[in-house]
Amino acid sequence: MSENVVTPHMTLTEYRPDPEFAREMDACDPLASYRGRFHVPKKADGSEVLYFTGNSLGLMPKTAREYVDQELEDWRSLAVEGHMNARNPWLPYHEFLTEPMAKIIGAKPIETVVMNSLTVNLHLLLVSFFRPVGERSRIVIEKGAFPSDQYAVVSQLKCHGLDPSKNLIELKPRDGESTLRTEDIVETIESNGDSITLVLLGGVNYYTGQAFDMKTIAEAGHHIGAKVGFDLAHAAGNLELKMHDWDVDFAVWCSYKYLNGGPGAVAGAFVHERFARDFDLCRLAGWWGHDKESRFMMGPEFRPIPGAEGWQISNPPILQMAALRASLEIFDEVGMSALREKSEKLTGYLEFLIESIGDNRISIVTPRDIVQRGCQLSIRVKGGDRSLHERIVSHGVAADWREPDVIRVAPAPLYNSFTEVFRFIEILRECLK
Ligand SMILES: Cc1ncc(COP(=O)(O)O)c(C=O)c1O
């Protein structure tokens, strides 16, 4: 392995625009073999699609079928006995996912649970952490937050009898800018300090690809006495996260994007350890969150499990969890720091090649600063419309289009290569002609 090709933080000047460079980078990529652990969709001619939509739906791990099949087999042969006697008993099945998931988001196992889907988890945790009292009733979110988050907070405000037009503070980029500045986020929190009860942001904005400084935002929120939560849909499996150390109160994320858990995969929830035994917190209860020892005594009184598991409601979908388990095993093997190391280089290379096209119709919306982004780059096409995206797709590229003028491209370090990024740029250049 030639170590000098791959340095921890490559700068734009270290990349080269020739195809040999991509091949050299792939040849010394320590994660290159992981691509072989995934099914890559094929074009009609049998060649592989250039798949850059892991930010939407991650690829299927080859072991997923085997893991799901095992549960189907055990269901077939054991039926109800599978709860106790399946090779991986179903009763504690979600626990098999806790540790690998906790590592991915930088949390302790007691702070992590895999359950439900993202927006459902968001609602469950808003019930606990959005507790407006008198004048302290406002929520800070990003303007242009993912619509589901917007709908969730607006509906929660209404459930508390509050007017969203007065109680929602939306963070906007400065005029002429596309992304938010941390100092502006902090300033908004500080200047509205007495009225804010919750700050809820994405870890990475789905549209711009901007990664937020979650530690600083959590500090600013706590400084004024608010709770701070993050939607990690675009951050989990993408960035190195430290939910516990950054002192975040709660977080939620899905598993079908970078975590490759499959369509509609079971989501995650994080609740900081300091709330693990706060049984007075308002919460929606269900039997799966009840103390494990006495759950099947079927008593009338709810006694929550300490920690994030106490927010569970229903018994979980084993087949979905089996598929997710296949992927989390791969994450556990690789580790987020090795993934992130490759990701910075791969996305930096994409950025370098986009610039090398030298077409002033295209610009990168995502921050240039690598700490402010994950693997996704959002490319704005001045005067562009869907037809450009359609041309790119017709060349066998999976990338997505977001109205009015943005193509999102997310090279996932687990399975994308430098050569694929190079080929994508050749196609983009061709389609821009
Ligand atoms: C940032 C973000 N939040 C929320 C959601 C909604 O997720 P779900 O349908 O799993 O609730 C998505 C889905 O893509 C998302 O990207």
GROMACS .gro file of C-alpha atoms and ligand atoms in nm:
model
  449
    1MET     CA    1   0.000   0.000   0.000
    2SER     CA    2   0.151   0.335  -0.097
    3GLU     CA    3   0.076   0.540   0.209
    4ASN     CA    4   0.170   0.877   0.069
    5VAL     CA    5  -0.125   0.881  -0.174
    6VAL     CA    6  -0.379   0.866   0.108
    7THR     CA    7  -0.320   1.126   0.376
    8PRO     CA    8  -0.565   1.188   0.660
    9HIS     CA    9  -0.679   1.528   0.535
   10MET     CA   10  -0.605   1.582   0.171
   11THR     CA   11  -0.622   1.935   0.043
   12LEU     CA   12  -0.758   2.024  -0.298
   13THR     CA   13  -0.406   2.082  -0.426
   14GLU     CA   14  -0.306   1.720  -0.357
   15TYR     CA   15  -0.564   1.571  -0.595
   16ARG     CA   16  -0.497   1.518  -0.964
   17PRO     CA   17  -0.752   1.525  -1.246
   18ASP     CA   18  -0.620   1.221  -1.437
   19PRO     CA   19  -0.792   0.878  -1.421
   20GLU     CA   20  -0.471   0.712  -1.292
   21PHE     CA   21  -0.507   0.914  -0.974
   22ALA     CA   22  -0.849   0.758  -0.903
   23ARG     CA   23  -0.704   0.413  -0.966
   24GLU     CA   24  -0.411   0.482  -0.734
   25MET     CA   25  -0.647   0.601  -0.462
   26ASP     CA   26  -0.863   0.290  -0.499
   27ALA     CA   27  -0.557   0.066  -0.494
   28CYS     CA   28  -0.449   0.197  -0.157
   29ASP     CA   29  -0.797   0.237  -0.007
   30PRO     CA   30  -0.807   0.015   0.305
   31LEU     CA   31  -1.187  -0.005   0.280
   32ALA     CA   32  -1.202  -0.096  -0.090
   33SER     CA   33  -1.302  -0.458  -0.023
   34TYR     CA   34  -1.622  -0.356   0.161
   35ARG     CA   35  -1.789  -0.273  -0.168
   36GLY     CA   36  -1.799  -0.649  -0.228
   37ARG     CA   37  -2.018  -0.689   0.080
   38PHE     CA   38  -2.307  -0.503  -0.089
   39HIS     CA   39  -2.535  -0.563  -0.384
   40VAL     CA   40  -2.485  -0.283  -0.636
   41PRO     CA   41  -2.778  -0.227  -0.878
   42LYS     CA   42  -2.703  -0.302  -1.244
   43LYS     CA   43  -2.793  -0.128  -1.569
   44ALA     CA   44  -2.962  -0.311  -1.857
   45ASP     CA   45  -2.620  -0.392  -2.007
   46GLY     CA   46  -2.515  -0.565  -1.685
   47SER     CA   47  -2.268  -0.296  -1.573
   48GLU     CA   48  -2.302  -0.141  -1.230
   49VAL     CA   49  -2.494   0.179  -1.165
   50LEU     CA   50  -2.287   0.466  -1.023
   51TYR     CA   51  -2.480   0.470  -0.698
   52PHE     CA   52  -2.458   0.805  -0.518
   53THR     CA   53  -2.789   0.797  -0.334
   54GLY     CA   54  -2.681   0.628  -0.011
   55ASN     CA   55  -2.815   0.949   0.151
   56SER     CA   56  -3.160   0.834   0.048
   57LEU     CA   57  -3.150   0.454   0.057
   58GLY     CA   58  -2.830   0.265   0.131
   59LEU     CA   59  -2.732  -0.049  -0.060
   60MET     CA   60  -2.832  -0.396   0.054
   61PRO     CA   61  -2.564  -0.588   0.246
   62LYS     CA   62  -2.522  -0.934   0.098
   63THR     CA   63  -2.576  -1.093   0.440
   64ALA     CA   64  -2.917  -0.924   0.485
   65ARG     CA   65  -3.105  -1.200   0.305
   66GLU     CA   66  -2.941  -1.471   0.514
   67TYR     CA   67  -3.019  -1.285   0.837
   68VAL     CA   68  -3.384  -1.229   0.742
   69ASP     CA   69  -3.412  -1.588   0.615
   70GLN     CA   70  -3.291  -1.717   0.949
   71GLU     CA   71  -3.576  -1.541   1.128
   72LEU     CA   72  -3.827  -1.665   0.870
   73GLU     CA   73  -3.695  -2.019   0.921
   74ASP     CA   74  -3.723  -1.990   1.296
   75TRP     CA   75  -4.075  -1.854   1.263
   76ARG     CA   76  -4.164  -2.145   1.035
   77SER     CA   77  -4.021  -2.410   1.265
   78LEU     CA   78  -4.076  -2.258   1.609
   79ALA     CA   79  -4.370  -2.018   1.577
   80VAL     CA   80  -4.437  -1.860   1.918
   81GLU     CA   81  -4.144  -2.047   2.075
   82GLY     CA   82  -3.916  -1.825   1.866
   83HIS     CA   83  -3.960  -1.547   2.122
   84MET     CA   84  -3.744  -1.751   2.360
   85ASN     CA   85  -3.581  -2.019   2.145
   86ALA     CA   86  -3.500  -1.868   1.806
   87ARG     CA   87  -3.126  -1.879   1.737
   88ASN     CA   88  -3.143  -1.508   1.812
   89PRO     CA   89  -3.439  -1.497   2.052
   90TRP     CA   90  -3.696  -1.236   1.952
   91LEU     CA   91  -3.780  -1.121   2.300
   92PRO     CA   92  -3.451  -0.936   2.350
   93TYR     CA   93  -3.380  -0.897   1.973
   94HIS     CA   94  -3.352  -0.516   1.976
   95GLU     CA   95  -3.073  -0.549   2.232
   96PHE     CA   96  -2.850  -0.714   1.970
   97LEU     CA   97  -2.854  -0.381   1.785
   98THR     CA   98  -2.797  -0.151   2.080
   99GLU     CA   99  -2.419  -0.160   2.115
  100PRO     CA  100  -2.325  -0.126   1.748
  101MET     CA  101  -2.579   0.153   1.710
  102ALA     CA  102  -2.455   0.330   2.024
  103LYS     CA  103  -2.101   0.329   1.879
  104ILE     CA  104  -2.221   0.480   1.553
  105ILE     CA  105  -2.373   0.782   1.726
  106GLY     CA  106  -2.119   0.811   2.009
  107ALA     CA  107  -2.351   0.713   2.291
  108LYS     CA  108  -2.366   0.467   2.579
  109PRO     CA  109  -2.585   0.161   2.534
  110ILE     CA  110  -2.822   0.284   2.806
  111GLU     CA  111  -2.877   0.598   2.596
  112THR     CA  112  -2.961   0.413   2.274
  113VAL     CA  113  -3.257   0.218   2.145
  114VAL     CA  114  -3.358   0.093   1.800
  115MET     CA  115  -3.733   0.124   1.752
  116ASN     CA  116  -4.013   0.255   1.527
  117SER     CA  117  -3.935   0.500   1.249
  118LEU     CA  118  -3.778   0.841   1.262
  119THR     CA  119  -4.074   1.078   1.280
  120VAL     CA  120  -4.251   0.852   1.528
  121ASN     CA  121  -3.943   0.865   1.751
  122LEU     CA  122  -3.928   1.240   1.710
  123HIS     CA  123  -4.285   1.273   1.834
  124LEU     CA  124  -4.219   1.040   2.127
  125LEU     CA  125  -3.920   1.243   2.237
  126LEU     CA  126  -4.092   1.577   2.176
  127VAL     CA  127  -4.361   1.461   2.418
  128SER     CA  128  -4.086   1.431   2.679
  129PHE     CA  129  -3.856   1.720   2.586
  130PHE     CA  130  -4.088   1.987   2.452
  131ARG     CA  131  -4.252   2.102   2.775
  132PRO     CA  132  -4.356   2.465   2.727
  133VAL     CA  133  -4.411   2.662   3.047
  134GLY     CA  134  -4.561   3.013   3.033
  135GLU     CA  135  -4.349   3.242   2.815
  136ARG     CA  136  -4.085   2.974   2.767
  137SER     CA  137  -4.262   2.804   2.483
  138ARG     CA  138  -4.068   2.852   2.160
  139ILE     CA  139  -3.887   2.602   1.940
  140VAL     CA  140  -3.586   2.686   1.722
  141ILE     CA  141  -3.557   2.491   1.395
  142GLU     CA  142  -3.394   2.544   1.054
  143LYS     CA  143  -3.601   2.720   0.791
  144GLY     CA  144  -3.619   2.454   0.527
  145ALA     CA  145  -3.589   2.171   0.779
  146PHE     CA  146  -3.700   1.835   0.641
  147PRO     CA  147  -4.080   1.867   0.602
  148SER     CA  148  -4.157   1.581   0.840
  149ASP     CA  149  -3.968   1.758   1.120
  150GLN     CA  150  -4.151   2.080   1.040
  151TYR     CA  151  -4.489   1.903   1.048
  152ALA     CA  152  -4.395   1.728   1.371
  153VAL     CA  153  -4.300   2.044   1.561
  154VAL     CA  154  -4.596   2.244   1.428
  155SER     CA  155  -4.836   1.968   1.531
  156GLN     CA  156  -4.674   1.947   1.876
  157LEU     CA  157  -4.710   2.323   1.920
  158LYS     CA  158  -5.076   2.298   1.827
  159CYS     CA  159  -5.128   2.008   2.069
  160HIS     CA  160  -5.005   2.242   2.343
  161GLY     CA  161  -5.247   2.513   2.225
  162LEU     CA  162  -4.961   2.728   2.092
  163ASP     CA  163  -4.957   2.937   1.776
  164PRO     CA  164  -4.679   2.816   1.539
  165SER     CA  165  -4.650   3.163   1.382
  166LYS     CA  166  -4.538   3.297   1.722
  167ASN     CA  167  -4.368   2.996   1.872
  168LEU     CA  168  -4.150   2.871   1.592
  169ILE     CA  169  -3.816   3.046   1.536
  170GLU     CA  170  -3.675   2.951   1.198
  171LEU     CA  171  -3.303   2.993   1.136
  172LYS     CA  172  -3.225   3.140   0.793
  173PRO     CA  173  -2.893   3.185   0.615
  174ARG     CA  174  -2.780   3.545   0.568
  175ASP     CA  175  -2.890   3.714   0.247
  176GLY     CA  176  -2.683   3.582  -0.042
  177GLU     CA  177  -2.567   3.277   0.157
  178SER     CA  178  -2.696   2.920   0.136
  179THR     CA  179  -2.592   2.776   0.469
  180LEU     CA  180  -2.614   2.880   0.832
  181ARG     CA  181  -2.330   3.027   1.032
  182THR     CA  182  -2.277   2.878   1.376
  183GLU     CA  183  -2.237   3.226   1.526
  184ASP     CA  184  -2.580   3.322   1.389
  185ILE     CA  185  -2.739   3.010   1.535
  186VAL     CA  186  -2.585   3.086   1.874
  187GLU     CA  187  -2.686   3.452   1.851
  188THR     CA  188  -3.049   3.360   1.777
  189ILE     CA  189  -3.054   3.123   2.073
  190GLU     CA  190  -2.900   3.381   2.306
  191SER     CA  191  -3.110   3.676   2.197
  192ASN     CA  192  -3.435   3.482   2.241
  193GLY     CA  193  -3.307   3.306   2.551
  194ASP     CA  194  -3.604   3.349   2.785
  195SER     CA  195  -3.863   3.231   2.538
  196ILE     CA  196  -3.692   2.920   2.394
  197THR     CA  197  -3.767   2.581   2.542
  198LEU     CA  198  -3.627   2.360   2.266
  199VAL     CA  199  -3.365   2.374   1.991
  200LEU     CA  200  -3.417   2.105   1.727
  201LEU     CA  201  -3.185   2.087   1.427
  202GLY     CA  202  -3.071   1.831   1.176
  203GLY     CA  203  -2.719   1.698   1.235
  204VAL     CA  204  -2.667   1.742   0.859
  205ASN     CA  205  -2.917   1.943   0.655
  206TYR     CA  206  -3.075   1.713   0.397
  207TYR     CA  207  -3.076   1.978   0.122
  208THR     CA  208  -2.751   2.168   0.160
  209GLY     CA  209  -2.546   1.887   0.315
  210GLN     CA  210  -2.430   2.128   0.588
  211ALA     CA  211  -2.318   1.956   0.910
  212PHE     CA  212  -2.387   2.159   1.221
  213ASP     CA  213  -2.158   2.218   1.515
  214MET     CA  214  -2.373   2.011   1.749
  215LYS     CA  215  -2.149   2.056   2.052
  216THR     CA  216  -2.157   2.436   2.033
  217ILE     CA  217  -2.532   2.438   1.965
  218ALA     CA  218  -2.599   2.205   2.260
  219GLU     CA  219  -2.390   2.433   2.485
  220ALA     CA  220  -2.572   2.743   2.364
  221GLY     CA  221  -2.913   2.582   2.416
  222HIS     CA  222  -2.827   2.460   2.764
  223HIS     CA  223  -2.683   2.799   2.855
  224ILE     CA  224  -3.026   2.958   2.816
  225GLY     CA  225  -3.202   2.667   2.987
  226ALA     CA  226  -3.346   2.498   2.676
  227LYS     CA  227  -3.337   2.133   2.573
  228VAL     CA  228  -3.143   2.043   2.257
  229GLY     CA  229  -3.228   1.761   2.016
  230PHE     CA  230  -3.098   1.654   1.673
  231ASP     CA  231  -3.244   1.472   1.376
  232LEU     CA  232  -2.947   1.259   1.269
  233ALA     CA  233  -3.109   1.114   0.955
  234HIS     CA  234  -2.824   1.245   0.738
  235ALA     CA  235  -2.557   1.226   1.005
  236ALA     CA  236  -2.576   0.871   1.143
  237GLY     CA  237  -2.324   0.649   0.963
  238ASN     CA  238  -2.190   0.960   0.788
  239LEU     CA  239  -2.015   1.171   1.055
  240GLU     CA  240  -1.825   1.077   1.367
  241LEU     CA  241  -2.081   1.168   1.629
  242LYS     CA  242  -2.042   1.211   2.004
  243MET     CA  243  -2.397   1.246   2.132
  244HIS     CA  244  -2.302   1.168   2.492
  245ASP     CA  245  -1.992   1.388   2.513
  246TRP     CA  246  -2.158   1.677   2.332
  247ASP     CA  247  -2.422   1.658   2.601
  248VAL     CA  248  -2.715   1.649   2.358
  249ASP     CA  249  -3.047   1.583   2.533
  250PHE     CA  250  -3.205   1.362   2.269
  251ALA     CA  251  -3.168   1.255   1.906
  252VAL     CA  252  -3.350   1.046   1.648
  253TRP     CA  253  -3.239   0.900   1.315
  254CYS     CA  254  -3.341   0.656   1.047
  255SER     CA  255  -3.145   0.350   0.936
  256TYR     CA  256  -3.231   0.327   0.568
  257LYS     CA  257  -2.982   0.591   0.445
  258TYR     CA  258  -2.614   0.558   0.536
  259LEU     CA  259  -2.693   0.273   0.774
  260ASN     CA  260  -2.817   0.046   0.492
  261GLY     CA  261  -3.096  -0.112   0.697
  262GLY     CA  262  -3.335  -0.139   0.400
  263PRO     CA  263  -3.655   0.041   0.299
  264GLY     CA  264  -3.851   0.157   0.604
  265ALA     CA  265  -3.577   0.022   0.833
  266VAL     CA  266  -3.620   0.050   1.209
  267ALA     CA  267  -3.500   0.385   1.341
  268GLY     CA  268  -3.295   0.493   1.641
  269ALA     CA  269  -3.343   0.714   1.944
  270PHE     CA  270  -3.093   0.861   2.189
  271VAL     CA  271  -3.180   0.996   2.532
  272HIS     CA  272  -2.892   1.131   2.737
  273GLU     CA  273  -2.798   0.924   3.040
  274ARG     CA  274  -2.897   1.204   3.278
  275PHE     CA  275  -3.262   1.128   3.199
  276ALA     CA  276  -3.221   0.750   3.232
  277ARG     CA  277  -3.395   0.737   3.568
  278ASP     CA  278  -3.609   1.046   3.535
  279PHE     CA  279  -3.936   0.858   3.553
  280ASP     CA  280  -4.132   1.180   3.608
  281LEU     CA  281  -4.070   1.291   3.249
  282CYS     CA  282  -4.390   1.301   3.054
  283ARG     CA  283  -4.386   1.011   2.808
  284LEU     CA  284  -4.620   0.800   2.602
  285ALA     CA  285  -4.607   0.450   2.745
  286GLY     CA  286  -4.642   0.101   2.604
  287TRP     CA  287  -4.562  -0.244   2.733
  288TRP     CA  288  -4.223  -0.278   2.557
  289GLY     CA  289  -4.092   0.014   2.760
  290HIS     CA  290  -4.199  -0.153   3.083
  291ASP     CA  291  -3.950  -0.310   3.325
  292LYS     CA  292  -3.836  -0.636   3.160
  293GLU     CA  293  -3.856  -0.849   3.476
  294SER     CA  294  -4.221  -0.778   3.537
  295ARG     CA  295  -4.348  -0.711   3.184
  296PHE     CA  296  -4.522  -1.043   3.154
  297MET     CA  297  -4.689  -1.015   3.491
  298MET     CA  298  -4.920  -0.787   3.299
  299GLY     CA  299  -4.972  -0.547   3.589
  300PRO     CA  300  -5.175  -0.228   3.542
  301GLU     CA  301  -4.900   0.016   3.641
  302PHE     CA  302  -4.630   0.128   3.395
  303ARG     CA  303  -4.274   0.107   3.530
  304PRO     CA  304  -4.030   0.231   3.262
  305ILE     CA  305  -3.701   0.055   3.190
  306PRO     CA  306  -3.419   0.294   3.287
  307GLY     CA  307  -3.263   0.461   2.982
  308ALA     CA  308  -3.370   0.497   2.621
  309GLU     CA  309  -3.537   0.154   2.618
  310GLY     CA  310  -3.801   0.299   2.849
  311TRP     CA  311  -3.936   0.496   2.551
  312GLN     CA  312  -4.025   0.179   2.358
  313ILE     CA  313  -4.392   0.121   2.304
  314SER     CA  314  -4.452  -0.190   2.097
  315ASN     CA  315  -4.273  -0.518   2.043
  316PRO     CA  316  -4.038  -0.467   1.750
  317PRO     CA  317  -4.035  -0.588   1.385
  318ILE     CA  318  -3.785  -0.874   1.389
  319LEU     CA  319  -3.751  -0.914   1.010
  320GLN     CA  320  -3.656  -0.546   0.970
  321MET     CA  321  -3.418  -0.567   1.261
  322ALA     CA  322  -3.251  -0.874   1.109
  323ALA     CA  323  -3.174  -0.677   0.791
  324LEU     CA  324  -3.038  -0.386   0.992
  325ARG     CA  325  -2.824  -0.622   1.197
  326ALA     CA  326  -2.645  -0.736   0.882
  327SER     CA  327  -2.542  -0.377   0.812
  328LEU     CA  328  -2.453  -0.281   1.168
  329GLU     CA  329  -2.211  -0.573   1.182
  330ILE     CA  330  -2.022  -0.417   0.892
  331PHE     CA  331  -2.016  -0.077   1.066
  332ASP     CA  332  -1.887  -0.245   1.379
  333GLU     CA  333  -1.605  -0.403   1.182
  334VAL     CA  334  -1.502  -0.083   1.004
  335GLY     CA  335  -1.563   0.179   1.274
  336MET     CA  336  -1.676   0.535   1.212
  337SER     CA  337  -1.331   0.691   1.228
  338ALA     CA  338  -1.194   0.482   0.936
  339LEU     CA  339  -1.514   0.550   0.742
  340ARG     CA  340  -1.494   0.919   0.801
  341GLU     CA  341  -1.127   0.926   0.704
  342LYS     CA  342  -1.207   0.779   0.364
  343SER     CA  343  -1.521   0.990   0.331
  344GLU     CA  344  -1.330   1.316   0.368
  345LYS     CA  345  -1.095   1.215   0.088
  346LEU     CA  346  -1.365   1.083  -0.140
  347THR     CA  347  -1.588   1.388  -0.106
  348GLY     CA  348  -1.286   1.618  -0.127
  349TYR     CA  349  -1.200   1.447  -0.455
  350LEU     CA  350  -1.554   1.500  -0.584
  351GLU     CA  351  -1.527   1.868  -0.489
  352PHE     CA  352  -1.191   1.898  -0.667
  353LEU     CA  353  -1.325   1.739  -0.986
  354ILE     CA  354  -1.640   1.954  -0.987
  355GLU     CA  355  -1.418   2.261  -0.970
  356SER     CA  356  -1.198   2.127  -1.247
  357ILE     CA  357  -1.498   2.127  -1.484
  358GLY     CA  358  -1.472   2.507  -1.477
  359ASP     CA  359  -1.834   2.569  -1.571
  360ASN     CA  360  -1.972   2.880  -1.403
  361ARG     CA  361  -2.328   2.745  -1.418
  362ILE     CA  362  -2.247   2.499  -1.143
  363SER     CA  363  -2.159   2.577  -0.784
  364ILE     CA  364  -2.135   2.377  -0.464
  365VAL     CA  365  -2.393   2.471  -0.200
  366THR     CA  366  -2.241   2.247   0.068
  367PRO     CA  367  -1.975   2.413   0.287
  368ARG     CA  368  -1.614   2.379   0.169
  369ASP     CA  369  -1.496   2.333   0.525
  370ILE     CA  370  -1.483   1.954   0.579
  371VAL     CA  371  -1.595   1.977   0.941
  372GLN     CA  372  -1.915   2.137   0.816
  373ARG     CA  373  -2.015   1.855   0.586
  374GLY     CA  374  -2.048   1.480   0.555
  375CYS     CA  375  -2.012   1.287   0.232
  376GLN     CA  376  -2.290   1.465   0.038
  377LEU     CA  377  -2.226   1.756  -0.195
  378SER     CA  378  -2.525   1.953  -0.318
  379ILE     CA  379  -2.450   2.095  -0.661
  380ARG     CA  380  -2.649   2.398  -0.772
  381VAL     CA  381  -2.705   2.427  -1.145
  382LYS     CA  382  -2.778   2.788  -1.244
  383GLY     CA  383  -3.072   2.793  -1.482
  384GLY     CA  384  -3.081   2.415  -1.467
  385ASP     CA  385  -3.390   2.203  -1.453
  386ARG     CA  386  -3.479   1.841  -1.413
  387SER     CA  387  -3.371   1.760  -1.769
  388LEU     CA  388  -3.003   1.781  -1.674
  389HIS     CA  389  -3.065   1.535  -1.394
  390GLU     CA  390  -3.255   1.310  -1.632
  391ARG     CA  391  -2.961   1.309  -1.873
  392ILE     CA  392  -2.723   1.217  -1.593
  393VAL     CA  393  -2.952   0.934  -1.479
  394SER     CA  394  -2.977   0.805  -1.836
  395HIS     CA  395  -2.600   0.744  -1.819
  396GLY     CA  396  -2.651   0.503  -1.531
  397VAL     CA  397  -2.597   0.741  -1.238
  398ALA     CA  398  -2.812   0.732  -0.926
  399ALA     CA  399  -2.807   1.088  -0.784
  400ASP     CA  400  -3.110   1.291  -0.689
  401TRP     CA  401  -3.266   1.616  -0.789
  402ARG     CA  402  -3.412   1.859  -0.536
  403GLU     CA  403  -3.621   2.149  -0.657
  404PRO     CA  404  -3.553   2.412  -0.770
  405ASP     CA  405  -3.198   2.355  -0.895
  406VAL     CA  406  -2.992   2.114  -0.686
  407ILE     CA  407  -2.838   1.774  -0.760
  408ARG     CA  408  -2.737   1.586  -0.448
  409VAL     CA  409  -2.446   1.347  -0.482
  410ALA     CA  410  -2.335   1.137  -0.184
  411PRO     CA  411  -2.032   0.910  -0.233
  412ALA     CA  412  -2.066   0.661   0.053
  413PRO     CA  413  -1.724   0.552   0.179
  414LEU     CA  414  -1.841   0.198   0.253
  415TYR     CA  415  -1.907   0.112  -0.109
  416ASN     CA  416  -1.821   0.398  -0.346
  417SER     CA  417  -1.480   0.428  -0.510
  418PHE     CA  418  -1.263   0.711  -0.640
  419THR     CA  419  -1.298   0.567  -0.991
  420GLU     CA  420  -1.677   0.597  -0.966
  421VAL     CA  421  -1.644   0.962  -0.865
  422PHE     CA  422  -1.414   1.017  -1.163
  423ARG     CA  423  -1.664   0.854  -1.400
  424PHE     CA  424  -1.949   1.058  -1.258
  425ILE     CA  425  -1.762   1.381  -1.334
  426GLU     CA  426  -1.698   1.269  -1.692
  427ILE     CA  427  -2.073   1.211  -1.730
  428LEU     CA  428  -2.160   1.544  -1.566
  429ARG     CA  429  -1.917   1.725  -1.796
  430GLU     CA  430  -2.073   1.553  -2.097
  431CYS     CA  431  -2.429   1.633  -1.985
  432LEU     CA  432  -2.348   1.999  -1.928
  433LYS     CA  433  -2.242   2.041  -2.293
  434LIG     C1  434  -3.388   1.471   0.774
  434LIG     C2  435  -3.506   1.378   0.771
  434LIG     N1  436  -3.596   1.383   0.871
  434LIG     C3  437  -3.704   1.303   0.872
  434LIG     C4  438  -3.727   1.212   0.770
  434LIG     C5  439  -3.851   1.127   0.775
  434LIG     O1  440  -3.822   0.997   0.805
  434LIG     P1  441  -3.931   0.885   0.837
  434LIG     O2  442  -4.017   0.868   0.714
  434LIG     O3  443  -3.849   0.762   0.860
  434LIG     O4  444  -4.007   0.927   0.954
  434LIG     C6  445  -3.636   1.203   0.664
  434LIG     C7  446  -3.656   1.108   0.555
  434LIG     O5  447  -3.585   1.099   0.459
  434LIG     C8  448  -3.523   1.289   0.664
  434LIG     O6  449  -3.433   1.287   0.565
   0.00000   0.00000   0.00000
